[in-house]
mmCIF file of C-alpha atoms in Angstrom:
data_model
loop_
_atom_site.group_PDB
_atom_site.id
_atom_site.type_symbol
_atom_site.label_atom_id
_atom_site.label_comp_id
_atom_site.label_asym_id
_atom_site.label_seq_id
_atom_site.Cartn_x
_atom_site.Cartn_y
_atom_site.Cartn_z
ATOM 1 C CA MET Z 3 13.123 -37.200 7.676
ATOM 2 C CA ALA Z 4 12.294 -36.450 4.071
ATOM 3 C CA THR Z 5 14.009 -33.555 2.424
ATOM 4 C CA ALA Z 6 12.047 -31.014 0.419
ATOM 5 C CA GLU Z 7 12.420 -30.538 -3.319
ATOM 6 C CA PRO Z 8 14.070 -27.337 -4.359
ATOM 7 C CA SER Z 9 11.655 -24.431 -5.012
ATOM 8 C CA PRO Z 10 10.856 -23.553 -8.669
ATOM 9 C CA ALA Z 11 13.187 -20.518 -8.341
ATOM 10 C CA SER Z 12 16.358 -22.516 -7.834
ATOM 11 C CA GLY Z 13 19.671 -21.060 -7.249
ATOM 12 C CA PRO Z 14 22.438 -20.973 -4.591
ATOM 13 C CA ASN Z 15 20.165 -19.042 -2.172
ATOM 14 C CA SER Z 16 16.854 -20.511 -3.089
ATOM 15 C CA PRO Z 17 14.744 -21.545 -0.163
ATOM 16 C CA SER Z 18 13.375 -25.045 0.130
ATOM 17 C CA GLU Z 19 9.692 -25.849 -0.134
ATOM 18 C CA VAL Z 20 9.681 -26.426 3.664
ATOM 19 C CA THR Z 21 11.120 -22.987 4.300
ATOM 20 C CA ILE Z 22 8.620 -21.352 1.880
ATOM 21 C CA GLU Z 23 5.754 -23.160 3.602
ATOM 22 C CA ARG Z 24 7.096 -22.097 7.052
ATOM 23 C CA PHE Z 25 7.408 -18.468 6.020
ATOM 24 C CA ALA Z 26 3.873 -18.552 4.261
ATOM 25 C CA ALA Z 27 2.342 -19.899 7.558
ATOM 26 C CA LEU Z 28 4.208 -17.282 9.576
ATOM 27 C CA GLY Z 29 3.072 -14.541 7.144
ATOM 28 C CA ARG Z 30 -0.559 -15.622 7.463
ATOM 29 C CA GLU Z 31 -0.336 -15.646 11.243
ATOM 30 C CA LEU Z 32 1.352 -12.257 11.380
ATOM 31 C CA SER Z 33 -1.302 -10.873 8.983
ATOM 32 C CA GLN Z 34 -4.125 -12.258 11.104
ATOM 33 C CA ALA Z 35 -2.618 -10.775 14.279
ATOM 34 C CA THR Z 36 -2.096 -7.447 12.595
ATOM 35 C CA VAL Z 37 -5.585 -7.197 11.141
ATOM 36 C CA LEU Z 38 -7.170 -8.277 14.400
ATOM 37 C CA PHE Z 39 -5.021 -5.760 16.421
ATOM 38 C CA HIS Z 40 -6.033 -2.872 14.103
ATOM 39 C CA ALA Z 41 -9.658 -3.954 14.218
ATOM 40 C CA GLN Z 42 -9.536 -3.509 17.997
ATOM 41 C CA VAL Z 43 -7.734 -0.153 17.626
ATOM 42 C CA ALA Z 44 -10.359 0.971 15.138
ATOM 43 C CA GLU Z 45 -13.143 -0.132 17.431
ATOM 44 C CA HIS Z 46 -11.487 1.650 20.363
ATOM 45 C CA VAL Z 47 -11.822 5.031 18.597
ATOM 46 C CA GLY Z 48 -15.189 4.262 16.932
ATOM 47 C CA LEU Z 49 -14.014 3.603 13.382
ATOM 48 C CA SER Z 50 -14.158 0.631 11.025
ATOM 49 C CA ALA Z 51 -10.853 -1.066 10.171
ATOM 50 C CA THR Z 52 -10.961 0.460 6.640
ATOM 51 C CA ASP Z 53 -11.685 3.902 7.955
ATOM 52 C CA HIS Z 54 -8.851 3.590 10.549
ATOM 53 C CA LYS Z 55 -6.330 2.575 7.943
ATOM 54 C CA CYS Z 56 -7.399 5.373 5.474
ATOM 55 C CA LEU Z 57 -7.019 7.808 8.275
ATOM 56 C CA ASP Z 58 -3.527 6.323 8.889
ATOM 57 C CA LEU Z 59 -2.691 6.996 5.226
ATOM 58 C CA ALA Z 60 -3.704 10.674 5.741
ATOM 59 C CA VAL Z 61 -1.792 10.911 8.886
ATOM 60 C CA GLN Z 62 1.403 9.544 7.301
ATOM 61 C CA ALA Z 63 1.195 11.848 4.186
ATOM 62 C CA GLU Z 64 3.479 14.857 4.136
ATOM 63 C CA ARG Z 65 0.517 17.112 3.155
ATOM 64 C CA PRO Z 66 -3.213 16.800 2.869
ATOM 65 C CA LEU Z 67 -4.420 14.338 0.244
ATOM 66 C CA THR Z 68 -7.158 14.387 -2.315
ATOM 67 C CA ALA Z 69 -9.870 11.683 -2.323
ATOM 68 C CA GLY Z 70 -8.240 10.369 -5.484
ATOM 69 C CA GLN Z 71 -4.898 9.981 -3.805
ATOM 70 C CA ILE Z 72 -6.495 8.189 -0.910
ATOM 71 C CA ALA Z 73 -8.253 5.844 -3.325
ATOM 72 C CA GLU Z 74 -4.981 5.206 -5.142
ATOM 73 C CA LEU Z 75 -3.005 4.600 -1.913
ATOM 74 C CA SER Z 76 -5.763 2.306 -0.457
ATOM 75 C CA ASN Z 77 -6.718 0.566 -3.693
ATOM 76 C CA LEU Z 78 -10.344 1.436 -2.857
ATOM 77 C CA SER Z 79 -12.787 2.794 -5.351
ATOM 78 C CA THR Z 80 -13.350 6.534 -5.353
ATOM 79 C CA GLY Z 81 -16.964 5.910 -4.298
ATOM 80 C CA ALA Z 82 -15.828 3.870 -1.336
ATOM 81 C CA VAL Z 83 -13.243 6.568 -0.380
ATOM 82 C CA THR Z 84 -15.997 9.235 -0.447
ATOM 83 C CA GLY Z 85 -17.896 7.232 2.150
ATOM 84 C CA VAL Z 86 -14.738 6.767 4.228
ATOM 85 C CA ILE Z 87 -14.055 10.502 4.194
ATOM 86 C CA ASP Z 88 -17.668 11.288 5.007
ATOM 87 C CA ARG Z 89 -17.475 8.978 8.090
ATOM 88 C CA LEU Z 90 -14.010 10.326 9.175
ATOM 89 C CA GLU Z 91 -15.348 13.882 8.844
ATOM 90 C CA ARG Z 92 -18.514 13.098 10.878
ATOM 91 C CA ALA Z 93 -16.326 11.536 13.548
ATOM 92 C CA GLY Z 94 -14.172 14.685 13.645
ATOM 93 C CA PHE Z 95 -10.913 13.110 12.441
ATOM 94 C CA VAL Z 96 -10.640 14.916 9.098
ATOM 95 C CA ARG Z 97 -12.037 17.939 7.343
ATOM 96 C CA ARG Z 98 -12.374 18.900 3.687
ATOM 97 C CA VAL Z 99 -10.484 21.964 2.712
ATOM 98 C CA ARG Z 100 -9.945 23.787 -0.593
ATOM 99 C CA ASP Z 101 -6.499 23.376 -2.171
ATOM 100 C CA PRO Z 102 -4.855 26.844 -1.785
ATOM 101 C CA HIS Z 103 -3.142 26.385 -5.168
ATOM 102 C CA ASP Z 104 -6.133 25.059 -7.050
ATOM 103 C CA ARG Z 105 -9.514 26.081 -5.624
ATOM 104 C CA ARG Z 106 -11.243 23.409 -7.705
ATOM 105 C CA LYS Z 107 -9.585 20.631 -5.652
ATOM 106 C CA VAL Z 108 -10.697 19.512 -2.245
ATOM 107 C CA LEU Z 109 -8.088 18.089 0.143
ATOM 108 C CA VAL Z 110 -8.576 15.912 3.139
ATOM 109 C CA GLU Z 111 -6.801 17.350 6.184
ATOM 110 C CA VAL Z 112 -6.418 15.544 9.466
ATOM 111 C CA SER Z 113 -8.092 17.645 12.202
ATOM 112 C CA LYS Z 114 -5.782 19.040 14.811
ATOM 113 C CA GLY Z 115 -6.092 17.196 18.107
ATOM 114 C CA SER Z 116 -8.315 14.456 16.736
ATOM 115 C CA LEU Z 117 -5.606 11.845 17.099
ATOM 116 C CA SER Z 118 -5.521 12.373 20.830
ATOM 117 C CA ARG Z 119 -8.631 10.112 20.903
ATOM 118 C CA TYR Z 120 -6.242 7.241 20.232
ATOM 119 C CA GLY Z 121 -4.773 7.897 23.682
ATOM 120 C CA ASP Z 122 -2.257 5.317 24.768
ATOM 121 C CA VAL Z 123 -3.652 2.518 22.492
ATOM 122 C CA TYR Z 124 -0.241 1.959 20.925
ATOM 123 C CA GLU Z 125 1.761 2.306 24.137
ATOM 124 C CA GLY Z 126 1.882 -1.457 24.864
ATOM 125 C CA LEU Z 127 2.833 -2.256 21.297
ATOM 126 C CA THR Z 128 5.570 0.398 21.223
ATOM 127 C CA ALA Z 129 7.029 -0.980 24.468
ATOM 128 C CA ALA Z 130 6.937 -4.506 23.159
ATOM 129 C CA LEU Z 131 8.547 -3.521 19.943
ATOM 130 C CA ASP Z 132 11.351 -1.726 21.861
ATOM 131 C CA LYS Z 133 11.898 -4.836 23.996
ATOM 132 C CA THR Z 134 11.753 -7.254 21.056
ATOM 133 C CA ILE Z 135 14.297 -5.241 18.987
ATOM 134 C CA THR Z 136 16.892 -5.430 21.784
ATOM 135 C CA ASP Z 137 16.965 -9.238 21.292
ATOM 136 C CA TYR Z 138 18.593 -8.863 17.824
ATOM 137 C CA THR Z 139 21.989 -7.800 16.619
ATOM 138 C CA GLU Z 140 22.309 -4.920 14.154
ATOM 139 C CA ASP Z 141 23.031 -7.378 11.349
ATOM 140 C CA GLU Z 142 19.894 -9.445 12.187
ATOM 141 C CA LEU Z 143 17.797 -6.290 12.279
ATOM 142 C CA LYS Z 144 19.143 -5.279 8.827
ATOM 143 C CA ALA Z 145 18.122 -8.740 7.530
ATOM 144 C CA ILE Z 146 14.652 -8.433 9.081
ATOM 145 C CA GLU Z 147 14.246 -4.886 7.692
ATOM 146 C CA ARG Z 148 15.220 -6.093 4.197
ATOM 147 C CA PHE Z 149 12.753 -8.932 4.427
ATOM 148 C CA VAL Z 150 9.867 -6.817 5.692
ATOM 149 C CA THR Z 151 10.616 -4.034 3.159
ATOM 150 C CA GLY Z 152 10.610 -6.694 0.343
ATOM 151 C CA MET Z 153 7.304 -8.152 1.576
ATOM 152 C CA ILE Z 154 5.669 -4.658 1.764
ATOM 153 C CA ALA Z 155 6.618 -4.177 -1.871
ATOM 154 C CA VAL Z 156 5.172 -7.566 -2.852
ATOM 155 C CA LEU Z 157 1.897 -6.989 -0.943
ATOM 156 C CA ARG Z 158 1.453 -3.558 -2.491
ATOM 157 C CA ALA Z 159 2.024 -4.897 -5.950
ATOM 158 C CA GLU Z 160 -0.369 -7.825 -5.367
ATOM 159 C CA ALA Z 161 -2.972 -5.438 -3.971
ATOM 160 C CA GLU Z 162 -2.688 -3.289 -7.058
ATOM 161 C CA ARG Z 163 -2.871 -6.364 -9.365
ATOM 162 C CA LEU Z 164 -6.088 -7.582 -7.508
ATOM 163 C CA ALA Z 165 -7.592 -3.977 -7.600
ATOM 164 C CA ALA Z 166 -6.934 -3.756 -11.358
ATOM 165 C CA GLY Z 167 -9.028 -6.902 -11.854
ATOM 166 C CA ARG Z 168 -12.140 -5.417 -10.217
#
């Protein structure tokens, strides 16, 4: 069995080329599964995948967002976000409201009760996550969390880099 050359970033903890290739393949497979799952979730509630994820950004926010903030968080153009908000508003998921502190600003607020349309769509995923997590020790979970958190930062930075090159 041939051994792999050290990766360009060599050091005592540097992964081998084989390890990098293995994780790249797993990352692609996880990405595909995630995108396809969320496409099905979006279709289940009558949204496009992009509209569904922009709605998720609004749901996760601590307060209503402006269209500009949604554009920044999603790396979509402001014109594209206007279309997203229009579709989400027509579908009853969000509404535009005036900012109480600056009446010139318009905020996108998630409509009360609209998320009930998701029903139990995440129930199976949540149960599977609970079951999967029990297979790992606390130290393993911390390592997984560190890896996933690091990859989230990398993906966000790469998305911003690509968006800047539009």
